[in-house]
């Protein structure tokens, strides 16, 4: 797994043979209120098997778990993914935890 930064986004990528996943998160600035994160599918065609709502729930659960583990309070303002990445959506929990660990550590 690799975590990098692109502008305001933190990207976690995971490539294991034929399986590949990308998650990009932008966290809210101090004082920024976020009712729901802006979600963007970055796949070129918009085709793919991933279920967006399941993926978003998994990623937010990962941020919550990372916050609990590290006693941080990151809030996701925007999330990017690719619908044409591989399943299962639960991998996005692990990607989000790793993002929080890397930026908080």
mmCIF file of C-alpha atoms in Angstrom:
data_model
loop_
_atom_site.group_PDB
_atom_site.id
_atom_site.type_symbol
_atom_site.label_atom_id
_atom_site.label_comp_id
_atom_site.label_asym_id
_atom_site.label_seq_id
_atom_site.Cartn_x
_atom_site.Cartn_y
_atom_site.Cartn_z
ATOM 1 C CA UNK A 1 0.000 0.000 0.000
ATOM 2 C CA UNK A 2 1.257 3.455 -0.874
ATOM 3 C CA UNK A 3 0.093 6.813 0.493
ATOM 4 C CA UNK A 4 0.930 10.024 -1.355
ATOM 5 C CA UNK A 5 -0.361 13.562 -1.539
ATOM 6 C CA UNK A 6 -1.823 15.392 -4.558
ATOM 7 C CA UNK A 7 -2.728 18.968 -3.707
ATOM 8 C CA UNK A 8 -5.238 18.857 -0.855
ATOM 9 C CA UNK A 9 -5.903 15.123 -1.332
ATOM 10 C CA UNK A 10 -4.211 12.169 0.318
ATOM 11 C CA UNK A 11 -4.166 9.121 -1.958
ATOM 12 C CA UNK A 12 -3.864 5.506 -0.914
ATOM 13 C CA UNK A 13 -3.202 2.955 -3.634
ATOM 14 C CA UNK A 14 -3.064 -0.790 -3.372
ATOM 15 C CA UNK A 15 -1.995 -3.014 -6.256
ATOM 16 C CA UNK A 16 -1.668 -6.752 -5.738
ATOM 17 C CA UNK A 17 -1.408 -8.606 -9.008
ATOM 18 C CA UNK A 18 -4.698 -8.234 -10.852
ATOM 19 C CA UNK A 19 -6.335 -6.387 -7.924
ATOM 20 C CA UNK A 20 -6.080 -2.594 -7.684
ATOM 21 C CA UNK A 21 -7.662 0.106 -5.545
ATOM 22 C CA UNK A 22 -7.379 3.866 -5.210
ATOM 23 C CA UNK A 23 -8.850 6.091 -2.528
ATOM 24 C CA UNK A 24 -8.308 9.850 -2.339
ATOM 25 C CA UNK A 25 -9.461 11.845 0.676
ATOM 26 C CA UNK A 26 -9.552 15.562 1.352
ATOM 27 C CA UNK A 27 -10.078 16.423 4.973
ATOM 28 C CA UNK A 28 -12.077 19.387 6.205
ATOM 29 C CA UNK A 29 -10.147 22.472 7.228
ATOM 30 C CA UNK A 30 -10.470 23.646 10.801
ATOM 31 C CA UNK A 31 -13.919 25.157 11.236
ATOM 32 C CA UNK A 32 -15.212 23.774 7.920
ATOM 33 C CA UNK A 33 -18.608 22.148 8.400
ATOM 34 C CA UNK A 34 -19.228 18.995 6.373
ATOM 35 C CA UNK A 35 -22.662 17.384 6.389
ATOM 36 C CA UNK A 36 -21.675 14.813 3.778
ATOM 37 C CA UNK A 37 -18.456 14.435 1.784
ATOM 38 C CA UNK A 38 -18.387 15.272 -1.909
ATOM 39 C CA UNK A 39 -17.902 11.926 -3.693
ATOM 40 C CA UNK A 40 -16.362 11.703 -7.167
ATOM 41 C CA UNK A 41 -15.898 8.651 -9.379
ATOM 42 C CA UNK A 42 -12.622 9.123 -11.307
ATOM 43 C CA UNK A 43 -12.997 6.090 -13.584
ATOM 44 C CA UNK A 44 -12.706 7.086 -17.247
ATOM 45 C CA UNK A 45 -16.017 5.528 -18.290
ATOM 46 C CA UNK A 46 -17.973 5.390 -15.036
ATOM 47 C CA UNK A 47 -18.325 1.651 -15.577
ATOM 48 C CA UNK A 48 -17.381 -0.891 -12.963
ATOM 49 C CA UNK A 49 -18.611 -3.189 -10.247
ATOM 50 C CA UNK A 50 -17.952 -1.162 -7.106
ATOM 51 C CA UNK A 51 -20.981 0.030 -5.168
ATOM 52 C CA UNK A 52 -20.416 3.694 -4.340
ATOM 53 C CA UNK A 53 -22.543 3.848 -1.199
ATOM 54 C CA UNK A 54 -20.909 0.728 0.284
ATOM 55 C CA UNK A 55 -17.467 2.085 -0.574
ATOM 56 C CA UNK A 56 -18.180 5.458 1.048
ATOM 57 C CA UNK A 57 -19.456 3.804 4.233
ATOM 58 C CA UNK A 58 -16.322 1.633 4.335
ATOM 59 C CA UNK A 59 -13.978 4.607 3.823
ATOM 60 C CA UNK A 60 -15.713 6.716 6.488
ATOM 61 C CA UNK A 61 -15.557 3.760 8.885
ATOM 62 C CA UNK A 62 -11.821 3.578 8.230
ATOM 63 C CA UNK A 63 -11.332 7.267 9.016
ATOM 64 C CA UNK A 64 -13.379 6.830 12.211
ATOM 65 C CA UNK A 65 -11.269 3.813 13.218
ATOM 66 C CA UNK A 66 -8.058 5.725 12.489
ATOM 67 C CA UNK A 67 -9.305 8.690 14.507
ATOM 68 C CA UNK A 68 -10.123 6.415 17.429
ATOM 69 C CA UNK A 69 -6.769 4.642 17.253
ATOM 70 C CA UNK A 70 -4.719 7.836 17.012
ATOM 71 C CA UNK A 71 -6.970 10.201 18.971
ATOM 72 C CA UNK A 72 -7.385 12.500 15.981
ATOM 73 C CA UNK A 73 -10.488 14.130 14.583
ATOM 74 C CA UNK A 74 -10.182 14.103 10.795
ATOM 75 C CA UNK A 75 -13.414 14.772 8.902
ATOM 76 C CA UNK A 76 -13.703 13.776 5.246
ATOM 77 C CA UNK A 77 -14.760 16.703 3.061
ATOM 78 C CA UNK A 78 -14.235 14.967 -0.294
ATOM 79 C CA UNK A 79 -13.603 11.428 -1.460
ATOM 80 C CA UNK A 80 -12.462 10.179 -4.855
ATOM 81 C CA UNK A 81 -12.365 6.608 -6.126
ATOM 82 C CA UNK A 82 -12.580 4.605 -9.354
ATOM 83 C CA UNK A 83 -15.682 2.504 -9.932
ATOM 84 C CA UNK A 84 -13.596 0.257 -12.205
ATOM 85 C CA UNK A 85 -11.302 -0.801 -9.332
ATOM 86 C CA UNK A 86 -11.621 -4.280 -7.857
ATOM 87 C CA UNK A 87 -13.815 -5.523 -5.035
ATOM 88 C CA UNK A 88 -14.398 -5.918 -2.163
ATOM 89 C CA UNK A 89 -15.455 -2.453 -1.062
ATOM 90 C CA UNK A 90 -14.296 -3.278 2.481
ATOM 91 C CA UNK A 91 -10.676 -2.722 1.370
ATOM 92 C CA UNK A 92 -11.469 0.998 1.444
ATOM 93 C CA UNK A 93 -11.678 0.785 5.237
ATOM 94 C CA UNK A 94 -8.040 -0.341 5.302
ATOM 95 C CA UNK A 95 -6.993 2.328 2.807
ATOM 96 C CA UNK A 96 -8.640 5.081 4.877
ATOM 97 C CA UNK A 97 -7.074 3.828 8.124
ATOM 98 C CA UNK A 98 -3.665 3.876 6.469
ATOM 99 C CA UNK A 99 -4.169 7.444 5.236
ATOM 100 C CA UNK A 100 -5.001 8.608 8.768
ATOM 101 C CA UNK A 101 -2.022 6.704 10.208
ATOM 102 C CA UNK A 102 0.387 8.244 7.701
ATOM 103 C CA UNK A 103 -0.727 11.830 8.084
ATOM 104 C CA UNK A 104 -1.130 11.690 11.867
ATOM 105 C CA UNK A 105 2.091 9.802 12.470
#
